[in-house]
Coordinates of C-alpha atoms in Angstrom, one line a residue:
Chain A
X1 CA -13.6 15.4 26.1
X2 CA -17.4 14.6 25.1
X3 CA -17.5 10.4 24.8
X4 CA -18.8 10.9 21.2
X5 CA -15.2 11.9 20.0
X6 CA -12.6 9.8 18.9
X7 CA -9.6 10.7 20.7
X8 CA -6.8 11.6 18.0
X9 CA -2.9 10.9 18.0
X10 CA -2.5 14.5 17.8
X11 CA -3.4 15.7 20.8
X12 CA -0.9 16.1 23.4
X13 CA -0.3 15.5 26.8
X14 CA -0.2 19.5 27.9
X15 CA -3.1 20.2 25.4
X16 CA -6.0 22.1 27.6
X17 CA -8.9 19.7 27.8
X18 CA -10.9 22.0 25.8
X19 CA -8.2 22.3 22.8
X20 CA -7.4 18.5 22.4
X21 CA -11.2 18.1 22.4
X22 CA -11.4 20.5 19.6
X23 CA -8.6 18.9 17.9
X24 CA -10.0 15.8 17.9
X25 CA -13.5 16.9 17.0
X26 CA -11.8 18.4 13.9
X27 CA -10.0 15.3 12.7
X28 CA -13.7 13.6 13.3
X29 CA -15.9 15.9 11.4
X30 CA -13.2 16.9 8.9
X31 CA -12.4 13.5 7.7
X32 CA -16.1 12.8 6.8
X33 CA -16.7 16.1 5.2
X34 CA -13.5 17.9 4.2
X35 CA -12.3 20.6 5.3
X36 CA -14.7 23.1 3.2
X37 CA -17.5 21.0 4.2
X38 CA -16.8 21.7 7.9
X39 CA -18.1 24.7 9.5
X40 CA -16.4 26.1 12.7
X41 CA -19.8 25.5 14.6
X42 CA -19.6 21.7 13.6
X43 CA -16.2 21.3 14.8
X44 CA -17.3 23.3 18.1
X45 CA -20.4 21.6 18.4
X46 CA -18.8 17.9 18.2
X47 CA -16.6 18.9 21.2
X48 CA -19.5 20.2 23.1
X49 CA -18.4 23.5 23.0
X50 CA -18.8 27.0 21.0
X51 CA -17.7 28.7 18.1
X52 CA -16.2 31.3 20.8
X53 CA -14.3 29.2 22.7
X54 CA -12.3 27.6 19.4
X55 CA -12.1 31.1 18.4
X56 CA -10.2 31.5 21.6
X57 CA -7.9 28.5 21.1
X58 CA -7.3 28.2 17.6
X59 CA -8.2 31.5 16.2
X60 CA -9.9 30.3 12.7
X61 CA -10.7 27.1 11.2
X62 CA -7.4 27.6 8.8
X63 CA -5.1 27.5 11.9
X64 CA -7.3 24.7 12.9
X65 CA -6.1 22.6 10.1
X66 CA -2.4 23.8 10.3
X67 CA -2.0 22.5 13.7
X68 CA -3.8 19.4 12.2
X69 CA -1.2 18.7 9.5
X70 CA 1.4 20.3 11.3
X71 CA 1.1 18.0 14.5
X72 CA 0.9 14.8 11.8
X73 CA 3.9 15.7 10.5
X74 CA 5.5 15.7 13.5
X75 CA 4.0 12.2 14.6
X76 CA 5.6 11.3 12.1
X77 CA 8.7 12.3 12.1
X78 CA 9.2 11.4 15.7
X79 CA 8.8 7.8 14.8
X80 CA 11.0 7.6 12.1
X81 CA 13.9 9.2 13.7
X82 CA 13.0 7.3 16.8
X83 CA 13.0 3.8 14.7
X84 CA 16.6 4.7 13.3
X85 CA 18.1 5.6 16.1
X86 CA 16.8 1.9 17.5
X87 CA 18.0 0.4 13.8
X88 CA 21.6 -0.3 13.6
X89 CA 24.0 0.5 10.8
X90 CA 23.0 -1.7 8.3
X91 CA 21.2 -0.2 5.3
X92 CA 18.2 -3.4 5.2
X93 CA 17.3 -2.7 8.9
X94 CA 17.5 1.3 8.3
X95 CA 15.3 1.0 5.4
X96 CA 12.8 -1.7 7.3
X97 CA 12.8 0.8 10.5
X98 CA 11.8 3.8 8.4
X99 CA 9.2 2.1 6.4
X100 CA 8.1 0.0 9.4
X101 CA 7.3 3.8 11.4
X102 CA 5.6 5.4 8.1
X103 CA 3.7 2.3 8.0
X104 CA 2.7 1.8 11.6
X105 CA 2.1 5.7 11.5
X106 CA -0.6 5.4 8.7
X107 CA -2.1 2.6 9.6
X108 CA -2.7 3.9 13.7
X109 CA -4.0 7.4 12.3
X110 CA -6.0 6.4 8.9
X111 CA -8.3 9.4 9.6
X112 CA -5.0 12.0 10.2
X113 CA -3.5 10.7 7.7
X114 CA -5.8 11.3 5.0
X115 CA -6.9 14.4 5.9
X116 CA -3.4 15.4 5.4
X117 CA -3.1 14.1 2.2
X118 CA -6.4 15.6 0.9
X119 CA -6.5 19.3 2.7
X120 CA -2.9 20.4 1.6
X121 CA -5.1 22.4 -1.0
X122 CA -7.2 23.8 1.6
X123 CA -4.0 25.4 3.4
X124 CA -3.1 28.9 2.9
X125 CA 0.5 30.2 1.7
X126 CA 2.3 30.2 5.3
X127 CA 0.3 27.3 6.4
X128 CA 1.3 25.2 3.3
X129 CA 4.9 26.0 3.1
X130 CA 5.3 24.7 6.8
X131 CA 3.9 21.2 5.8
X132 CA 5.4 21.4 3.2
X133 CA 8.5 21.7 4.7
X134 CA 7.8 19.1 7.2
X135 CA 6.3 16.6 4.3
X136 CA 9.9 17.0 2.4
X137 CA 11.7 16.1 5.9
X138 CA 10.5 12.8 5.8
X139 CA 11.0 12.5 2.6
X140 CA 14.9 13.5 2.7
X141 CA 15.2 10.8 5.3
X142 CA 13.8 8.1 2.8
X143 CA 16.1 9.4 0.1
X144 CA 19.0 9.4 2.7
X145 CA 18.5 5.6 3.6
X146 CA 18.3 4.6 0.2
X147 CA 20.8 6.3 -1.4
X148 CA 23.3 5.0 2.0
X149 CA 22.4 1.5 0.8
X150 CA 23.6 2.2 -2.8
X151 CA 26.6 3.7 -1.9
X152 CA 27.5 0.7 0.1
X153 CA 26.4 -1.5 -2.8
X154 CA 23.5 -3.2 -1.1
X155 CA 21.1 -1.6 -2.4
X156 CA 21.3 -1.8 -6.6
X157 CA 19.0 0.8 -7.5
X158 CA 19.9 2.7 -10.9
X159 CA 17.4 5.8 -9.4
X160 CA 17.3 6.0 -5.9
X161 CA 15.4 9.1 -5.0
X162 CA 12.4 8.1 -7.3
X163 CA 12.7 4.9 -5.5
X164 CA 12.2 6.2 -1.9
X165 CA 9.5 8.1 -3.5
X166 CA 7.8 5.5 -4.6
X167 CA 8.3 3.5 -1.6
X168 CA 7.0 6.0 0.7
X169 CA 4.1 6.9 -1.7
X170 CA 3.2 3.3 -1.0
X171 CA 3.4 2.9 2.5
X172 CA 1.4 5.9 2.6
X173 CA -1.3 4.9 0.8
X174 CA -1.8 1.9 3.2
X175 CA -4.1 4.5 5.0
X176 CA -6.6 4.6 2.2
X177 CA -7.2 0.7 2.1
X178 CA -6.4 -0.7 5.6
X179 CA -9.7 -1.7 8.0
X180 CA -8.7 -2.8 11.1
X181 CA -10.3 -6.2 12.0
X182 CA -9.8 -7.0 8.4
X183 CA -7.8 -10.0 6.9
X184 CA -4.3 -8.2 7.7
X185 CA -3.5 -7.1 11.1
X186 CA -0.9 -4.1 11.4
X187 CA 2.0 -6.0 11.8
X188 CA 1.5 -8.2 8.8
X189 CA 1.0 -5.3 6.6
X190 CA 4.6 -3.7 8.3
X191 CA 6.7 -6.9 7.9
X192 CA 5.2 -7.5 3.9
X193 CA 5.6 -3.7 3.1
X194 CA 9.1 -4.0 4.5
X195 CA 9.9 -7.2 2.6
X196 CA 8.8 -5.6 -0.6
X197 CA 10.1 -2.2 -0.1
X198 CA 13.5 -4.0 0.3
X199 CA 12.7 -5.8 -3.0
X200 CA 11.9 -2.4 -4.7
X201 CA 15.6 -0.9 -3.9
X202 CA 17.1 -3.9 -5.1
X203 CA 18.7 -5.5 -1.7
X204 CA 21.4 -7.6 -2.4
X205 CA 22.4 -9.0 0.7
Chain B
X1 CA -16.3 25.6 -24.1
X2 CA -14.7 29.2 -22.6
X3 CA -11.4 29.4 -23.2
X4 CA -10.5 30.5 -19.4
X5 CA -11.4 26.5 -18.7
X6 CA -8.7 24.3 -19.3
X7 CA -9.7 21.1 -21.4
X8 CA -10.6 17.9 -19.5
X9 CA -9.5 14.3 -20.2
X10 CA -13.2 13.7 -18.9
X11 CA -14.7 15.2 -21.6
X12 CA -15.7 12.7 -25.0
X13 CA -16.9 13.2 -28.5
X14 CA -20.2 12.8 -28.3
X15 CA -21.0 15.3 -25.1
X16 CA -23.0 18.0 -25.9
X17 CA -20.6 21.3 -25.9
X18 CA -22.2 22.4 -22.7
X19 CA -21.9 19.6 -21.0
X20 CA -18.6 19.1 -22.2
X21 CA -17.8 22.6 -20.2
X22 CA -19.6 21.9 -17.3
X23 CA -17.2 19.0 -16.9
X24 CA -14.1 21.1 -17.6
X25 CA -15.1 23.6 -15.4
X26 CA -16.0 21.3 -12.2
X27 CA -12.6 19.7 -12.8
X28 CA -10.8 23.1 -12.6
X29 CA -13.0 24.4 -9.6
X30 CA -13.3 21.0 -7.4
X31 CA -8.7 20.7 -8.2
X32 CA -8.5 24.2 -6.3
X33 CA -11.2 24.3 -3.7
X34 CA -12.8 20.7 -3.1
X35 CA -16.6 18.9 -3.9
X36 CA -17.6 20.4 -0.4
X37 CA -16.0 23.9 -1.2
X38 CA -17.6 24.1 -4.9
X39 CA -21.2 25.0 -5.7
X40 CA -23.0 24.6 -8.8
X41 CA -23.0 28.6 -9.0
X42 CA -19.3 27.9 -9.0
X43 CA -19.1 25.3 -11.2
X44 CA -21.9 26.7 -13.7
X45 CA -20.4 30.0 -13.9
X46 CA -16.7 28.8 -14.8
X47 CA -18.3 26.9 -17.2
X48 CA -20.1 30.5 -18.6
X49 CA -23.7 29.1 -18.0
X50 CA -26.5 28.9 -15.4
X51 CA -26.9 26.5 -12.3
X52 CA -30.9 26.0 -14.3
X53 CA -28.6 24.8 -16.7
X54 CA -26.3 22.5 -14.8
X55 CA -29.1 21.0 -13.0
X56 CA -30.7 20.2 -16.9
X57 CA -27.3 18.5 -17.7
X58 CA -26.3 16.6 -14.4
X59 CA -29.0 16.8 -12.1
X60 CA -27.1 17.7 -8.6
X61 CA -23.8 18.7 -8.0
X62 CA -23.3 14.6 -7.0
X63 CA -24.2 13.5 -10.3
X64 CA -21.4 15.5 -11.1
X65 CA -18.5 14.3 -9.2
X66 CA -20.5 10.6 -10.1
X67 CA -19.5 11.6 -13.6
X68 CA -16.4 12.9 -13.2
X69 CA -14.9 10.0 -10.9
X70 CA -16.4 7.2 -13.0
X71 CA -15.3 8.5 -16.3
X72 CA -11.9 9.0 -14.7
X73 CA -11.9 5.2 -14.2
X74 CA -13.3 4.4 -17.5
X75 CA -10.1 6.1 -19.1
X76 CA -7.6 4.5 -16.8
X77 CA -9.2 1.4 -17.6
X78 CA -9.1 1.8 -21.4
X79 CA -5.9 2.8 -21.3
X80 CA -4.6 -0.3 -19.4
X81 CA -6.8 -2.9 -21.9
X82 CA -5.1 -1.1 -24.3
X83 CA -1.7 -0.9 -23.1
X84 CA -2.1 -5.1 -22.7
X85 CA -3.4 -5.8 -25.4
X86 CA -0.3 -4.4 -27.4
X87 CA 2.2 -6.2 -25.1
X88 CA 3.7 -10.0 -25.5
X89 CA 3.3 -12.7 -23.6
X90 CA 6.1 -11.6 -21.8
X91 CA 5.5 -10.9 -17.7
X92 CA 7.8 -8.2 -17.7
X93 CA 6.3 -6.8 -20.4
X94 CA 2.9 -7.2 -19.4
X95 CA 4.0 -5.4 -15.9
X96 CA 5.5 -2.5 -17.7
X97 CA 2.5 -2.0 -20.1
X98 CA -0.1 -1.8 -16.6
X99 CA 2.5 0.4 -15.3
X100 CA 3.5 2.9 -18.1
X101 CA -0.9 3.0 -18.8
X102 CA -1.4 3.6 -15.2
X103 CA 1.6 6.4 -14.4
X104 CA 0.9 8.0 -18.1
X105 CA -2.9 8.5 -17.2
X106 CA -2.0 10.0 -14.0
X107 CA 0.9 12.5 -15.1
X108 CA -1.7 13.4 -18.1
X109 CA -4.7 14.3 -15.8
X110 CA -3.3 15.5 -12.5
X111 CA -6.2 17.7 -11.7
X112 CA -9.0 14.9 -12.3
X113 CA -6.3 12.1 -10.3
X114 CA -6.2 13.9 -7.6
X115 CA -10.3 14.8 -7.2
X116 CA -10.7 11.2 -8.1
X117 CA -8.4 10.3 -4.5
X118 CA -9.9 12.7 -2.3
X119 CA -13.9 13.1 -2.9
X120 CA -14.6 9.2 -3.2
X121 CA -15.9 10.5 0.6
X122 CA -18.0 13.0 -0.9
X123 CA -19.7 9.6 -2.9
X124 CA -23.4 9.4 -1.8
X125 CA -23.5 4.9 -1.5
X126 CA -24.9 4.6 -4.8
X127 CA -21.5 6.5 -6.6
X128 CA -19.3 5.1 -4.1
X129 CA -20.5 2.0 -4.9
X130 CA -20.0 2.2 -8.4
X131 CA -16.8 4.1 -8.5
X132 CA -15.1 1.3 -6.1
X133 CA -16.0 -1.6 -8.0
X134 CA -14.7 0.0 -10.9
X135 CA -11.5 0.9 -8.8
X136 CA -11.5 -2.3 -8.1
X137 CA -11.3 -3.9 -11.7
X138 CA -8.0 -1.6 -11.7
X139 CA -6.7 -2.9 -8.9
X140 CA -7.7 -6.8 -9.9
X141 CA -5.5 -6.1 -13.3
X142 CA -2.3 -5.4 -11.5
X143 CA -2.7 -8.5 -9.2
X144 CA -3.4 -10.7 -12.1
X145 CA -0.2 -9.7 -13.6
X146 CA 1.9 -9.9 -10.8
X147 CA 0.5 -13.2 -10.1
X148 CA 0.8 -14.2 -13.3
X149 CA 4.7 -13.4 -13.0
X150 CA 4.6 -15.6 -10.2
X151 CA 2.8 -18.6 -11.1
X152 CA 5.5 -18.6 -14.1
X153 CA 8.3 -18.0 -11.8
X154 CA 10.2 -15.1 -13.1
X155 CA 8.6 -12.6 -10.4
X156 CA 9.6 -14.2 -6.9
X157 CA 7.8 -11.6 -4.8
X158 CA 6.0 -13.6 -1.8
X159 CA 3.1 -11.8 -1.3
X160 CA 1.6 -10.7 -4.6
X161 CA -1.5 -9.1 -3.7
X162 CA 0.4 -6.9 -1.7
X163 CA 3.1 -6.0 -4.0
X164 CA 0.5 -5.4 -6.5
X165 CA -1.2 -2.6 -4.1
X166 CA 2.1 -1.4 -3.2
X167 CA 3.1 -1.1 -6.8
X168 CA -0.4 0.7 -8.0
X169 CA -0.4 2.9 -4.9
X170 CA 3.2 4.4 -6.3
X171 CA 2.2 4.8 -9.7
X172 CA -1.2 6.8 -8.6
X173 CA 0.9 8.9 -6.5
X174 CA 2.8 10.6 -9.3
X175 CA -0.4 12.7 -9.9
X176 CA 1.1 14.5 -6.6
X177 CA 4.3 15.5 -7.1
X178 CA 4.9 15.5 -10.8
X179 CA 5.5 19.0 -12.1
X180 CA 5.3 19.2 -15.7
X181 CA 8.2 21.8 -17.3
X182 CA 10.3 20.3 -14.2
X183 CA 13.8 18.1 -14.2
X184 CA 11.7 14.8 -15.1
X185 CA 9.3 14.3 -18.6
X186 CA 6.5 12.0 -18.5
X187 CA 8.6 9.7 -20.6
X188 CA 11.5 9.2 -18.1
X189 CA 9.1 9.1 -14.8
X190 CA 7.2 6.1 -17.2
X191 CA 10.8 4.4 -17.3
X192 CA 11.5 4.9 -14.2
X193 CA 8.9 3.6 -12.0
X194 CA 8.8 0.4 -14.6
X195 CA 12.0 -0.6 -13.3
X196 CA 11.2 0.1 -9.6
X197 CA 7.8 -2.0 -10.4
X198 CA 9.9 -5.2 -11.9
X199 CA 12.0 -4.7 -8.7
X200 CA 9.5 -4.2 -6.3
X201 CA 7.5 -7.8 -7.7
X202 CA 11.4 -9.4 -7.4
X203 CA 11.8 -10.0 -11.1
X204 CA 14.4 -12.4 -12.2
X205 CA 14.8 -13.5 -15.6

């Protein structure tokens, strides 16, 4: 991969040199200028290659950007599920887990993640009923934690599924806002988002 | 104004009637297909007009978005003032009135919400610069709320700063998901995300 590129978290260990190059040469150029302000050549060019040879690997610019959202999604997902099966059964450190990973998610792939909040637009039917798909995945599972906390009276909530909604919307959004080297470091942001997402449900310990 | 170009929020009074559809009609082509993916043949021809006479109007296509980002602040903004300066001394109150201007402005213009998060990249510095500071004074409102609920000791939240981004970050959001004609009216999201917003800043009265 040409030294200019960022390398991206969603390339993958059994990606082809030349198609995690691309990848990450897409998230690059794409996040600066959209994804109808990208052309195929610039993507090809900041990976040091040719139209051709991302024809070859990804067959159009549109299944470019799938694999782009499609791969976040799956990012994060992983890390959810990964931090509850680490969490143990009580409803505080299930809902901290989950927003803990959707945080540390966002704030690790800024660029990824805001591409795949802006191009959803830009995807075409079957593209954008697969992310679509994925998107409300992760959205069931903050639904399911919080809704487990109200049922065993933790969590005091009147509306819990606009709740995780508008807890996730948040620790989504850290990706617009955080800069690394700033006055937060990751972790800070993770254990105050946590705290106040706990507030937000209404913990009662 | 055409009558294939839905009405924008953007629009005022006093704009000339051409300009008042060149607005309209780069809101309802930048929604679908993006700044980047837009041209001022687009935009001019969905308003029923010229490019010669887009350029009269608004100069460049960045003007443009320029206009349409910073009058999207100037309404949420207004609203807000507005929305305070009818409520009480009341912390709670005042929280609910920043919250109920802020989700109401972003259920009501969905289309210019959502242009407004995504092209603040497609800012030239000049834009940018004007259209984060006004971002800004939005942002500085719901902290100086939320402090204020703090300093008086009937919001307990720790980091207030935080909860106010975390707060303002979920009330944006709505202009994602909210599906007008679906199970929840503007009225009921407003109530809603009020209560989660005294939660989230740990209200106790």
């Amino acid at each position: 991969m040409p030294t200019a590129v960022t390398p991206s978290v969603l390339t993958r260990p059994d990606d082809e040199p030349t198609a995690a190059a691309l990848i990450a040469a897409a998230v690059e150029t794409m996040a600066v200028h959209g994804y109808h302000g990208t052309s195929v050549r610039d993507v090809a060019a900041a990976a040091g290659t040719s139209p051709a040879v991302l024809y070859h690997h990804f067959e159009s610019k549109q299944r470019l950007l799938v694999t782009l959202l499609d791969r976040g999604l799956d990012v994060l997902i992983a890390a959810t599920e990964e931090a509850l099966d680490l969490a143990g059964d009580d409803p505080a450190e299930r809902l901290g887990a989950v927003v803990g990973a959707h945080v540390g998610v966002h704030l690790e792939s800024q660029r990824e993640s805001l591409i795949g909040q802006s191009e959803i637009r830009s995807l075409e039917p079957a593209g954008r009923a697969l992310v679509v798909t994925k998107r409300d995945v992760q959205q069931r599972t903050f639904e399911r934690v919080v809704r487990d906390g109200v049922r065993r009276t933790v969590f005091t909530t009147a509306t819990p599924d606009d709740t995780a909604r508008f807890v996730s919307a948040a620790c989504t959004s850290v990706a617009g806002w955080y800069r690394p080297g700033g006055p937060l470091d990751g972790p800070t942001v993770i254990a105050r988002y946590r705290a106040i997402a706990l507030d937000a449900v209404g913990y009662r310990p």
